[in-house]
mmCIF file of C-alpha atoms in Angstrom:
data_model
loop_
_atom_site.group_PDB
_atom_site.id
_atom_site.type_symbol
_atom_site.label_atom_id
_atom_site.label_comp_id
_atom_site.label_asym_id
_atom_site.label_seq_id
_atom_site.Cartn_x
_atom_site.Cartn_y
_atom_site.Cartn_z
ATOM 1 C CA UNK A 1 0.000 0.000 0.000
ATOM 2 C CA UNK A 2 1.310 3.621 -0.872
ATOM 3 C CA UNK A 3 1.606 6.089 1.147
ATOM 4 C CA UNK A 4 -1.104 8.338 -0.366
ATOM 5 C CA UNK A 5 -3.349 5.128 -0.061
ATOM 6 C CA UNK A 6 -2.368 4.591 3.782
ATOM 7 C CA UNK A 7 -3.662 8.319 3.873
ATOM 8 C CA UNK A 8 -6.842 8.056 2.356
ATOM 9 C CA UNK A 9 -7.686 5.230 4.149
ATOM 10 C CA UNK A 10 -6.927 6.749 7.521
ATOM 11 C CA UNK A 11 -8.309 10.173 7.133
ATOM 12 C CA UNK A 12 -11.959 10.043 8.943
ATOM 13 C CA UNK A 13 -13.884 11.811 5.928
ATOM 14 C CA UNK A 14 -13.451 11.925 2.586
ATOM 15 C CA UNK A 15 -15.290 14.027 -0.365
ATOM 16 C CA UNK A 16 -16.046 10.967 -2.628
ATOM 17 C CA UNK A 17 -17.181 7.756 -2.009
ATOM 18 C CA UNK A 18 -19.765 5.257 -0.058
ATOM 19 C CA UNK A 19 -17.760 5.223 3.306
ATOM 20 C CA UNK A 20 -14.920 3.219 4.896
ATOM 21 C CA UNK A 21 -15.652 -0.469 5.136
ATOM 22 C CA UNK A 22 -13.291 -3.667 6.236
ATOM 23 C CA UNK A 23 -13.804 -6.798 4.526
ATOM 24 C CA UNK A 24 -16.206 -7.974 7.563
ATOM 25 C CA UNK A 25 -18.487 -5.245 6.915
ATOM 26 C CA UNK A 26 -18.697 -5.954 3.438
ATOM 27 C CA UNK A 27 -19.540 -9.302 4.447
ATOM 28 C CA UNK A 28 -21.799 -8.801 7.084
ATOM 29 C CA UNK A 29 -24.073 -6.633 4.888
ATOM 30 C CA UNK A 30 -24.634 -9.049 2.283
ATOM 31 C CA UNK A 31 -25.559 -11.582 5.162
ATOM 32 C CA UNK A 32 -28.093 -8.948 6.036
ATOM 33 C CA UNK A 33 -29.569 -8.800 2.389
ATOM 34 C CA UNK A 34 -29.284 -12.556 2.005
ATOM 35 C CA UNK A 35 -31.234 -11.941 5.436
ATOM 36 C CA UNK A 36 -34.355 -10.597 3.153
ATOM 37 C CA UNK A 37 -34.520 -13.839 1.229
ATOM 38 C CA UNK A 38 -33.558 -14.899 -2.443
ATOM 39 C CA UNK A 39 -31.486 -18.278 -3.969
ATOM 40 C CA UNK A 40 -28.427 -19.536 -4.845
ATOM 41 C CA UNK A 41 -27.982 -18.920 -8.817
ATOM 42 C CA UNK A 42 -26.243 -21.789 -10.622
ATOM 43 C CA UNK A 43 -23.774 -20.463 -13.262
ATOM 44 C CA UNK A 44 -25.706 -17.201 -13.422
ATOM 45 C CA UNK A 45 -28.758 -18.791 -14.014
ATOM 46 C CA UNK A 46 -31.765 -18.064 -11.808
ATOM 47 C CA UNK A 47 -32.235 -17.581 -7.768
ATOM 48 C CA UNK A 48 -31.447 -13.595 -6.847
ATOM 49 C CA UNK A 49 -29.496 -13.464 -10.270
ATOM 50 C CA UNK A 50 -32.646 -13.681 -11.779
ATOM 51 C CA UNK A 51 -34.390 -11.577 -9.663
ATOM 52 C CA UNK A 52 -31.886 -8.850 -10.040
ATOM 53 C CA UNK A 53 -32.054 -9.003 -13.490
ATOM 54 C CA UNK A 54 -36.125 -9.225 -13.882
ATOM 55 C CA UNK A 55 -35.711 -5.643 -11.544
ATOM 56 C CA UNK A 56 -33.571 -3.967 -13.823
ATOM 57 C CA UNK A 57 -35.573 -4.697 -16.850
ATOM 58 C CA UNK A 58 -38.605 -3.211 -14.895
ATOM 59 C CA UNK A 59 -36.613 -0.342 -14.162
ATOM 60 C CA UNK A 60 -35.388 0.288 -17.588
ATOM 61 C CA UNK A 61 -38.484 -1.216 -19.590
ATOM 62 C CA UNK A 62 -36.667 -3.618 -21.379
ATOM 63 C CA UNK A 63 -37.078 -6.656 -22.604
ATOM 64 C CA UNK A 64 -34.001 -8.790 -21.204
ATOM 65 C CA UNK A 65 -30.766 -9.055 -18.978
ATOM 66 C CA UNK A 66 -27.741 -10.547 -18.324
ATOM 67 C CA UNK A 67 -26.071 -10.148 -15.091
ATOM 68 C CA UNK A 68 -21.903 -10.050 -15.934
ATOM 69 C CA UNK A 69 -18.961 -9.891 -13.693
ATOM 70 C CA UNK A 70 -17.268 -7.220 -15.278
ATOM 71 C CA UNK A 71 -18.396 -4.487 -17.830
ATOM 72 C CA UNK A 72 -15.308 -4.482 -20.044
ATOM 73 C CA UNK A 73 -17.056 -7.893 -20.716
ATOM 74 C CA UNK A 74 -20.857 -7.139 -21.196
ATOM 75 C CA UNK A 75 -20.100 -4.089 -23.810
ATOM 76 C CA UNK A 76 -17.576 -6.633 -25.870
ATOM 77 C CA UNK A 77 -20.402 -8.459 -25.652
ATOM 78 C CA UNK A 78 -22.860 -6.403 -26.909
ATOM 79 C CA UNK A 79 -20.907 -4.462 -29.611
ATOM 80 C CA UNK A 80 -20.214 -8.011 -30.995
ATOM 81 C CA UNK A 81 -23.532 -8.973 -31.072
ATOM 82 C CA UNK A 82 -24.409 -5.679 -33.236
ATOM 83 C CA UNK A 83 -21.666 -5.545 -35.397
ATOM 84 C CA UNK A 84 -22.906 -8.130 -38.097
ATOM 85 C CA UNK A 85 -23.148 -5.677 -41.085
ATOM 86 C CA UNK A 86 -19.827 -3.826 -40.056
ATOM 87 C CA UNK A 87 -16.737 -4.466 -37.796
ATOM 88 C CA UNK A 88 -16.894 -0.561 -37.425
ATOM 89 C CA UNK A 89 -17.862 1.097 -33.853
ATOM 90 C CA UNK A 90 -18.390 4.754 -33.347
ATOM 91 C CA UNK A 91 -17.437 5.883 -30.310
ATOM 92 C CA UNK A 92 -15.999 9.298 -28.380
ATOM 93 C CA UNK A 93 -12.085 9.878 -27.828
ATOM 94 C CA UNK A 94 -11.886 9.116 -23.817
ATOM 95 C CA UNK A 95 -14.265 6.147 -24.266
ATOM 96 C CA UNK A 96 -13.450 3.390 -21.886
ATOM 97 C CA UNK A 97 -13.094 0.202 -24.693
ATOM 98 C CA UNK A 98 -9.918 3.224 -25.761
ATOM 99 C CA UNK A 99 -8.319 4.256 -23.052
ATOM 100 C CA UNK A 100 -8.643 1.394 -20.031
ATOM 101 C CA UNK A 101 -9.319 -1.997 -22.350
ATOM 102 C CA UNK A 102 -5.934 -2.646 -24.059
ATOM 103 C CA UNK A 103 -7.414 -2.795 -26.874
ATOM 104 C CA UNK A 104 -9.992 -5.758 -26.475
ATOM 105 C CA UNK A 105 -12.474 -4.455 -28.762
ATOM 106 C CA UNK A 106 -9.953 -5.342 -31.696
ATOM 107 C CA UNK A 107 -7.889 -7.642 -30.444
ATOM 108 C CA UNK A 108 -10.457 -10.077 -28.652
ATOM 109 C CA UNK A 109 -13.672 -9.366 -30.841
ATOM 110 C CA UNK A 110 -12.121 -8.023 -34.368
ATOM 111 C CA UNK A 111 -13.811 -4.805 -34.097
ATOM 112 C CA UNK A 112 -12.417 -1.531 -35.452
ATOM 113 C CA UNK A 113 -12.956 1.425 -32.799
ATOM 114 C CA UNK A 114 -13.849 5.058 -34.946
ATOM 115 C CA UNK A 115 -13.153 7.795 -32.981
ATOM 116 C CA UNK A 116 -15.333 10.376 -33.629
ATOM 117 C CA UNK A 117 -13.704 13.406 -31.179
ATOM 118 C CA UNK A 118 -13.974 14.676 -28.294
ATOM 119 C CA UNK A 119 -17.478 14.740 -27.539
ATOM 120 C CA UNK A 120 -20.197 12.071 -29.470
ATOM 121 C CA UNK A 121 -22.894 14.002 -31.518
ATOM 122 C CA UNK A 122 -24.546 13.106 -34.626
ATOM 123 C CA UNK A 123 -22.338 15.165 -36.908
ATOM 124 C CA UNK A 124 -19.478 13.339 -36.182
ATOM 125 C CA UNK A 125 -21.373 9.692 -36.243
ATOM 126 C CA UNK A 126 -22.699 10.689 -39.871
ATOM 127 C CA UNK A 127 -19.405 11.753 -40.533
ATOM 128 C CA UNK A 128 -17.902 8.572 -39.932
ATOM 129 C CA UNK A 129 -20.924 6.419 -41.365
ATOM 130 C CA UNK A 130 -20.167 8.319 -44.940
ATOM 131 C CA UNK A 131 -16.558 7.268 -44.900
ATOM 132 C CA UNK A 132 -17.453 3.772 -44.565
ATOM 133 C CA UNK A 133 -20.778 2.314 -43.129
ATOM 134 C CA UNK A 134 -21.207 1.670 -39.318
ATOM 135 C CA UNK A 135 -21.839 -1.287 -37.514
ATOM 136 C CA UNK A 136 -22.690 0.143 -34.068
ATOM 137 C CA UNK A 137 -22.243 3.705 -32.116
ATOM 138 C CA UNK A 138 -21.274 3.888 -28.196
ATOM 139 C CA UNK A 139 -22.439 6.578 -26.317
ATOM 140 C CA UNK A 140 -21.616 7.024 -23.025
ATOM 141 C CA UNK A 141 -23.930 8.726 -20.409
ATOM 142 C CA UNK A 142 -21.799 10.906 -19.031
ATOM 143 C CA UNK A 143 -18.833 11.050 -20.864
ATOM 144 C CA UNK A 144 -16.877 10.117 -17.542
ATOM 145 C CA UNK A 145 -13.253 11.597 -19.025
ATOM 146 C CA UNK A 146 -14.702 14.875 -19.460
ATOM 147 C CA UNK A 147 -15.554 15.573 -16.360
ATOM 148 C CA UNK A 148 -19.336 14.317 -16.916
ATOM 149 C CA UNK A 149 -20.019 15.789 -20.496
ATOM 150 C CA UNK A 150 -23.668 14.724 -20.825
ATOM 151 C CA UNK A 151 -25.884 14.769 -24.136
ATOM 152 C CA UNK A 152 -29.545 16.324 -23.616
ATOM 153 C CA UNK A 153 -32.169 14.048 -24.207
ATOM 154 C CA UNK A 154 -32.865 15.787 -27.615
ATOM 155 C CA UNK A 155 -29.653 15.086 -29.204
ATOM 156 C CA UNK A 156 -29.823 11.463 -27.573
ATOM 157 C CA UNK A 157 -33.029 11.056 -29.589
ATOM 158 C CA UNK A 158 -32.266 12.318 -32.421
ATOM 159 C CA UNK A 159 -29.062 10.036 -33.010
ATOM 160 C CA UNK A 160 -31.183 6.960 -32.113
ATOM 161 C CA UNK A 161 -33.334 7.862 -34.996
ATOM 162 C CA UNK A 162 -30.760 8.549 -37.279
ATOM 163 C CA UNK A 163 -29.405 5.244 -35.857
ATOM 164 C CA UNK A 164 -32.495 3.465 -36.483
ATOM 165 C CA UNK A 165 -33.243 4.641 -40.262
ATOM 166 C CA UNK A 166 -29.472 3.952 -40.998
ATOM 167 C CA UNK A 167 -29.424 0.022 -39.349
ATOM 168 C CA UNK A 168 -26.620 0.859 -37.035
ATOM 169 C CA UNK A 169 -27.186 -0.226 -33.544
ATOM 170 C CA UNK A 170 -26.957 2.633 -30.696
ATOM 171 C CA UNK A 171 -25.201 1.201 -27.450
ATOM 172 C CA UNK A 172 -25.218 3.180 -24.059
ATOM 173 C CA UNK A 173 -21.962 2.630 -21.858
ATOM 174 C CA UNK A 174 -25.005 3.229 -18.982
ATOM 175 C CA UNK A 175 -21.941 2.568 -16.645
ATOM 176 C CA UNK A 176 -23.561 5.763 -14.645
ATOM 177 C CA UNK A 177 -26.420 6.289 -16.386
ATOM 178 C CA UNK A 178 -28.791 5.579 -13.275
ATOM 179 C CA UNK A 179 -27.284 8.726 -11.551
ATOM 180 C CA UNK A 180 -28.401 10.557 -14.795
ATOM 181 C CA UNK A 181 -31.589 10.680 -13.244
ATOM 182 C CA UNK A 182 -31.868 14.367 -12.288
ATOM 183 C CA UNK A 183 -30.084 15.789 -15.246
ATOM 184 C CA UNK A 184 -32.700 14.262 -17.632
ATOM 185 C CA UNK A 185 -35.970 15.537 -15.571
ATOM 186 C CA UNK A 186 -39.035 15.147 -15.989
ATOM 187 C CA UNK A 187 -37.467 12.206 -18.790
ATOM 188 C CA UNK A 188 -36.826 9.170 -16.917
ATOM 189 C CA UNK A 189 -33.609 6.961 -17.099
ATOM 190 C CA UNK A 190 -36.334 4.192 -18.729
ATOM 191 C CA UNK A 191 -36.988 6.627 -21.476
ATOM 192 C CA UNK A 192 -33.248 7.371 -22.722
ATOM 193 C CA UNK A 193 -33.024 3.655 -22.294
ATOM 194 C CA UNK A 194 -35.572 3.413 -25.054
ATOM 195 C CA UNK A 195 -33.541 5.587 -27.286
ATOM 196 C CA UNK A 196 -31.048 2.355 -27.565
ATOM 197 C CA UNK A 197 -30.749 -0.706 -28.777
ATOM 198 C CA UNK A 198 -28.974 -2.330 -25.754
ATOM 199 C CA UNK A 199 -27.734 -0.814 -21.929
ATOM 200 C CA UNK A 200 -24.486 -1.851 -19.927
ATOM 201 C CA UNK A 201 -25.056 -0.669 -15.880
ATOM 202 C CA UNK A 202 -22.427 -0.681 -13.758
ATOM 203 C CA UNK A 203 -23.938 -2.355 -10.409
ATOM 204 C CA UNK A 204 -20.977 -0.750 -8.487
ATOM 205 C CA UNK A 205 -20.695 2.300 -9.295
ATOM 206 C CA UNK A 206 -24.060 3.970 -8.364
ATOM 207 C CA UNK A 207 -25.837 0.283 -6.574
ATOM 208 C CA UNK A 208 -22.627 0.122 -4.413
ATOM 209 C CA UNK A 209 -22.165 -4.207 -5.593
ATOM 210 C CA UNK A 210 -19.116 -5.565 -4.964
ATOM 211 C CA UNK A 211 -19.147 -5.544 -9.041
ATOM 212 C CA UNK A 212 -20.336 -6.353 -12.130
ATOM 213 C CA UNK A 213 -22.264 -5.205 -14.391
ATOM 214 C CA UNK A 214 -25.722 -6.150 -16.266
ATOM 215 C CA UNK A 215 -26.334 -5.700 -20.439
ATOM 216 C CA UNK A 216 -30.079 -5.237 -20.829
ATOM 217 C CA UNK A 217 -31.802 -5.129 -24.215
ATOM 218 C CA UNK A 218 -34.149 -7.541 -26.470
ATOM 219 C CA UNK A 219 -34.244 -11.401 -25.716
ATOM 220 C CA UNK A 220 -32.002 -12.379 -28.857
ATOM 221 C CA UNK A 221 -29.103 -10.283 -27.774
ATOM 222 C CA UNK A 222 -29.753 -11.843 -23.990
ATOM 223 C CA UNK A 223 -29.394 -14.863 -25.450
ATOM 224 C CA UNK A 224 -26.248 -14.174 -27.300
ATOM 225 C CA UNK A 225 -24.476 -13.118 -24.499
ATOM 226 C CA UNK A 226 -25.086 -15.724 -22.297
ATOM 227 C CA UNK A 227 -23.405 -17.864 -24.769
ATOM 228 C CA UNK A 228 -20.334 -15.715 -25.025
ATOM 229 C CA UNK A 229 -20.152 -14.921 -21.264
ATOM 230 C CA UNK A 230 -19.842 -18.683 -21.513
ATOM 231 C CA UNK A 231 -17.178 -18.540 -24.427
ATOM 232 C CA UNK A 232 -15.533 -15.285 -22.277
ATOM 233 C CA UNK A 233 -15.192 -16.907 -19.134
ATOM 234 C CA UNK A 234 -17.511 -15.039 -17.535
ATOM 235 C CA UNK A 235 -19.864 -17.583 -16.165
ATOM 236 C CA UNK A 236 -19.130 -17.637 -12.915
ATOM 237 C CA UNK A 237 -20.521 -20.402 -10.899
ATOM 238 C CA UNK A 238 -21.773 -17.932 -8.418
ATOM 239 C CA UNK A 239 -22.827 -14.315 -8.802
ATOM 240 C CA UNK A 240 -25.228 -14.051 -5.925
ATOM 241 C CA UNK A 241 -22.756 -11.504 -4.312
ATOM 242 C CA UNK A 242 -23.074 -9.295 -6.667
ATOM 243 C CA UNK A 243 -26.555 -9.680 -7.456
ATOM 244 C CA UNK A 244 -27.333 -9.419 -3.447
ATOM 245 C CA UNK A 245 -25.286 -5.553 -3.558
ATOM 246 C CA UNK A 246 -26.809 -4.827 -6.841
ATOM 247 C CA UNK A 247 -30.684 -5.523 -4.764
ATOM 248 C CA UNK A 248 -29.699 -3.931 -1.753
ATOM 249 C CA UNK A 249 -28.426 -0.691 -4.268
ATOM 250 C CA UNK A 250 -31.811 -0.468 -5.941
ATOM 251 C CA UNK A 251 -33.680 -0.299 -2.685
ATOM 252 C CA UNK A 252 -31.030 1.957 -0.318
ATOM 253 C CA UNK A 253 -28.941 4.026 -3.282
ATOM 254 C CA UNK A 254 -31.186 4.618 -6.049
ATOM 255 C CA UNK A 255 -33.265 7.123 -4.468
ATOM 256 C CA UNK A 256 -30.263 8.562 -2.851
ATOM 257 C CA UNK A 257 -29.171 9.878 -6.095
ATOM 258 C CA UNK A 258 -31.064 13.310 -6.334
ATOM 259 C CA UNK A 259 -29.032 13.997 -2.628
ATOM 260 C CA UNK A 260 -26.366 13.368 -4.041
ATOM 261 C CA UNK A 261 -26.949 15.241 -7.155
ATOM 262 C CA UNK A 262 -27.605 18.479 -4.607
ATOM 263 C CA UNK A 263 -24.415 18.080 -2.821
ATOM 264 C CA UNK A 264 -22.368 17.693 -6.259
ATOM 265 C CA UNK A 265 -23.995 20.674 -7.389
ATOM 266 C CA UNK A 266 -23.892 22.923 -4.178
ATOM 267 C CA UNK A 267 -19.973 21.338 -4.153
ATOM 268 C CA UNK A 268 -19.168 23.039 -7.466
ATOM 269 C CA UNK A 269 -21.110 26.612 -6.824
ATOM 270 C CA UNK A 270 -18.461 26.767 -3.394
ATOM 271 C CA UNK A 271 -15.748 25.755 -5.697
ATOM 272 C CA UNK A 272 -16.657 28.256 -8.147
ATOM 273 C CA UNK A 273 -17.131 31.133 -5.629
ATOM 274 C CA UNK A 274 -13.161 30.059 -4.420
ATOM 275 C CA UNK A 275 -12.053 30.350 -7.546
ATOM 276 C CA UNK A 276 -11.046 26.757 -7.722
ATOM 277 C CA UNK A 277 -11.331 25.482 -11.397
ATOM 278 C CA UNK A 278 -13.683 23.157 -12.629
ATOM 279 C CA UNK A 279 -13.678 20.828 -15.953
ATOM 280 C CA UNK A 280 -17.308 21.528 -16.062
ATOM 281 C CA UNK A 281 -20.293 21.916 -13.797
ATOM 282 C CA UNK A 282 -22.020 19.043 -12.636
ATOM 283 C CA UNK A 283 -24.883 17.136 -14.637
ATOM 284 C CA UNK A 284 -24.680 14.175 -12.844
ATOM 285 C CA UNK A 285 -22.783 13.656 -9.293
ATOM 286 C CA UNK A 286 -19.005 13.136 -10.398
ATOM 287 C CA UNK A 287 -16.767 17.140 -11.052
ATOM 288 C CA UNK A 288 -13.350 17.291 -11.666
ATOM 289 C CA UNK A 289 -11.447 19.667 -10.638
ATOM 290 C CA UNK A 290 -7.965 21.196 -11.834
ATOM 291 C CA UNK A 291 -4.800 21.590 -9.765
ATOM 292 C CA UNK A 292 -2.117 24.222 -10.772
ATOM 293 C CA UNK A 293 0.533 21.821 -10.848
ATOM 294 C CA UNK A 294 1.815 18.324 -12.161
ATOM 295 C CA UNK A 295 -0.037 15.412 -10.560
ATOM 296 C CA UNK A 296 3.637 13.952 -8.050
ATOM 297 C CA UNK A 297 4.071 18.424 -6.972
ATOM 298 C CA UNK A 298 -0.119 17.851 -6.616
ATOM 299 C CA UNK A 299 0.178 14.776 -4.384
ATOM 300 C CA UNK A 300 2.530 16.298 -1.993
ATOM 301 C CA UNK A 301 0.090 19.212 -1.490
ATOM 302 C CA UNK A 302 -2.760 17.193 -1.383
ATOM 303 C CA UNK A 303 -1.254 14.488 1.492
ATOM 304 C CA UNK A 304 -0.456 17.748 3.594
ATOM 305 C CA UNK A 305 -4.072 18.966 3.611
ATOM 306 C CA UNK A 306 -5.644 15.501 4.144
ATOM 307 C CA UNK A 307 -3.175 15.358 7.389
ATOM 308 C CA UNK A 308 -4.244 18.811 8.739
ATOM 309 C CA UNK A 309 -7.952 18.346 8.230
ATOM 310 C CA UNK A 310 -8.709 14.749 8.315
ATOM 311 C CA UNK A 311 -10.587 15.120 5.240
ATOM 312 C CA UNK A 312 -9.482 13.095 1.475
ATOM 313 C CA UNK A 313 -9.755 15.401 -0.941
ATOM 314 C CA UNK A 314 -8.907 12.491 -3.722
ATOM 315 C CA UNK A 315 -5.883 11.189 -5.581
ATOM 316 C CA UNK A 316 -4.342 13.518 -8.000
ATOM 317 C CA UNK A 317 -3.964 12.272 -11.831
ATOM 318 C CA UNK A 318 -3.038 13.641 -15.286
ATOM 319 C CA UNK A 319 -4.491 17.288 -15.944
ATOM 320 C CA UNK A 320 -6.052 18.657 -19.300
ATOM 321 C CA UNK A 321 -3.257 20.946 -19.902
ATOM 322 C CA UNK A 322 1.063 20.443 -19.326
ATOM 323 C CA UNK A 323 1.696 21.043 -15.415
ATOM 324 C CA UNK A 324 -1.918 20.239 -14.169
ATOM 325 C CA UNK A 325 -3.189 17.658 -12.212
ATOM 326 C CA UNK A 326 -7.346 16.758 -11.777
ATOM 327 C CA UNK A 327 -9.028 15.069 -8.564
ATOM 328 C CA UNK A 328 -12.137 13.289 -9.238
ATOM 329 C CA UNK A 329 -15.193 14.156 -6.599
ATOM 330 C CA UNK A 330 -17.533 11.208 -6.800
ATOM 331 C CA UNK A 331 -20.461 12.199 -4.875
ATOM 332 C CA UNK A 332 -22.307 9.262 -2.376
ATOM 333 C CA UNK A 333 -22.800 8.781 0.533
ATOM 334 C CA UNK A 334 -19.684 9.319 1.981
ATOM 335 C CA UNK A 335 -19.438 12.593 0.340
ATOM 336 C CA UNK A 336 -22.030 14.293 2.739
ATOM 337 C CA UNK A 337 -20.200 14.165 5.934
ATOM 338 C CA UNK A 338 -18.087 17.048 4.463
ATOM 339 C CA UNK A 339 -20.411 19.935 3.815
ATOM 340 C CA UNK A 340 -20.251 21.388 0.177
ATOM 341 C CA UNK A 341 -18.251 25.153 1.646
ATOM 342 C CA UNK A 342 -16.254 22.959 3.890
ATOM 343 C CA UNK A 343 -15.367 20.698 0.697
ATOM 344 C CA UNK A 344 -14.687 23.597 -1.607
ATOM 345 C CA UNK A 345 -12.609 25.109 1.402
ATOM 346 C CA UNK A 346 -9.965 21.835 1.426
ATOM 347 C CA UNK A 347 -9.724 21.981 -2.409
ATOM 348 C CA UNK A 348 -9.150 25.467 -1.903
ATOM 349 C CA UNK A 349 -6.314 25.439 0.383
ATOM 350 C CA UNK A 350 -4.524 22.151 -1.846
ATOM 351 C CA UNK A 351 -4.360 24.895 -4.786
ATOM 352 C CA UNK A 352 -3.321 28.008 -2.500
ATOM 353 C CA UNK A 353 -0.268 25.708 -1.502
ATOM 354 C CA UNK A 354 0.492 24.919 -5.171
ATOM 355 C CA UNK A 355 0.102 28.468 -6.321
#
């Protein structure tokens, strides 16, 4: 363990995350949900697997899902399944399958990632379709890598129908997209879900699971990746833990996400009025924020403050520009035992030392 990790873990608050927990604890709450009731799955198949999956596709209205143990796997998955017509997949410049998947999409499935910019928009999908024809389009909800970059609901829709009249499947990397929730008001996270042809959801990232992921959409492609989560290695011969987080994260988190929304965006207004620079404001409950100074200089600022006020302000990593650093605010439950001015005041005084 690093010293910066020793740190975080012994500082009594923190501005991201779901709270401190020891392996017992982690334990000992999925006792208490196994407490509630449910099954044993076999291979994935059926007990609180199934039920977990039944829930999500009442949640999302649709049709199917498939409960995986990591989401690298379930949108290889899925972009395989589409990609009949073309190898070709459209997708944004800090997409995950580019920058954290060593290249699985082409190595392991034989797909050809088209990087469209920056930011995903229909001008830059049709752009790439007229070069040579599409097989599929990602679009992640928020673009995490920009600080939460998130389309409206408008241009959502109108790429799905573009999508749709064209034949190329539309994908959501949903990895976040039930904390999307506010930011797409009065729309519901069931109706962008509509927009697609299939949905990956992280179960850890918002649910709090102790992973995976689930790949919802129409009973063929369900039935497709079951087989290659088979063929993948993926079938696990139990997935009730995750399952049993991912139930206990639709009852307890879900509705915690419009608090946590609040806090994100009360976070960034104190930021703002401390002159603390922002990638963007908040859409969904995740800002980064920029540090004068190269992530190691960064780090050294940042373990002094934690040490002073007991309080994690987050790991420093690569900035946007040369000689800049960012630190990711993911906002849960954790993330309200530090009031937003009192949050914006320990970011404050990590860029006052690096000034």
């Amino acid at each position: 363990m690093s010293d910066l990790d020793a740190l975080a873990r012994d500082c009594s608050r923190a501005l991201s995350g779901w709270g401190r927990s020891t392996l017992q604890e982690e334990a000992a709450a999925l006792a208490d949900e196994a407490a509630r009731g449910g099954e044993l799955d076999r291979y994935g198949e059926g007990g609180v697997v199934e039920e977990v999956e039944q829930a999500l596709c009442a949640l999302l209205g649709l049709e199917a899902a498939v409960l995986f143990p990591t989401g690298t796997q379930a949108q290889q998955v899925a972009l395989r399944h589409w990609c009949t017509r073309s190898p070709r997949v459209a997708l944004h410049r800090t997409a995950h399958p580019l920058l954290h998947e060593d290249d699985a999409l082409t190595v392991v499935q034989g797909l050809l990632p088209v990087d469209v910019g920056e930011r995903l928009s229909l001008g830059a999908v049709r752009a790439a379709h007229d070069r040579a024809p599409l097989g599929a389009v990602l679009l992640e909800l928020p673009h995490r890598e920009t600080g939460g970059d998130l389309l409206p609901f408008d241009e959502v829709a109108a790429l799905s129908a573009w999508c749709r009249a064209e034949g190329v499947a539309l994908h959501l990397d949903g990895a976040r997209l039930l904390e999307c929730g506010p930011a797409y008001a009065p729309r519901t996270v069931a109706e962008v879900a509509a927009l697609a042809d299939s949905v990956y959801l992280s179960l850890y990232k918002g649910l709090g699971a102790p992973g995976g992921a689930a790949l919802l959409g129409p009973a063929p492609l369900a039935d497709d990746a079951r087989l290659w989560r088979h063929r993948l290695g993926g079938t696990m011969v139990r997935l009730w833990p995750v399952a049993l987080g991912a139930r206990r994260g639709l009852r307890e988190a879900l509705p915690r996400v419009p608090v946590w929304h609040a806090h994100a965006v009360a976070l960034a207004a104190a930021l703002e009025a401390a002159g603390v620079e922002l990638v963007r404001r908040p859409t969904v409950p995740l800002l980064r924020v920029v540090l004068p100074a190269a992530p190691d200089e960064a780090a050294q600022a940042v373990a002094a403050v934690a040490r002073e006020r007991g309080v994690w302000p987050g790991r420093p990593f690569a900035g946007p520009r040369p000689g800049t650093s960012l630190v990711e605010v993911t906002v849960q439950e954790r993330s309200l035992e530090v009031p937003p001015e009192e949050g914006a005041a320990v970011l404050a005084d990590v860029v006052a030392r690096l000034a």
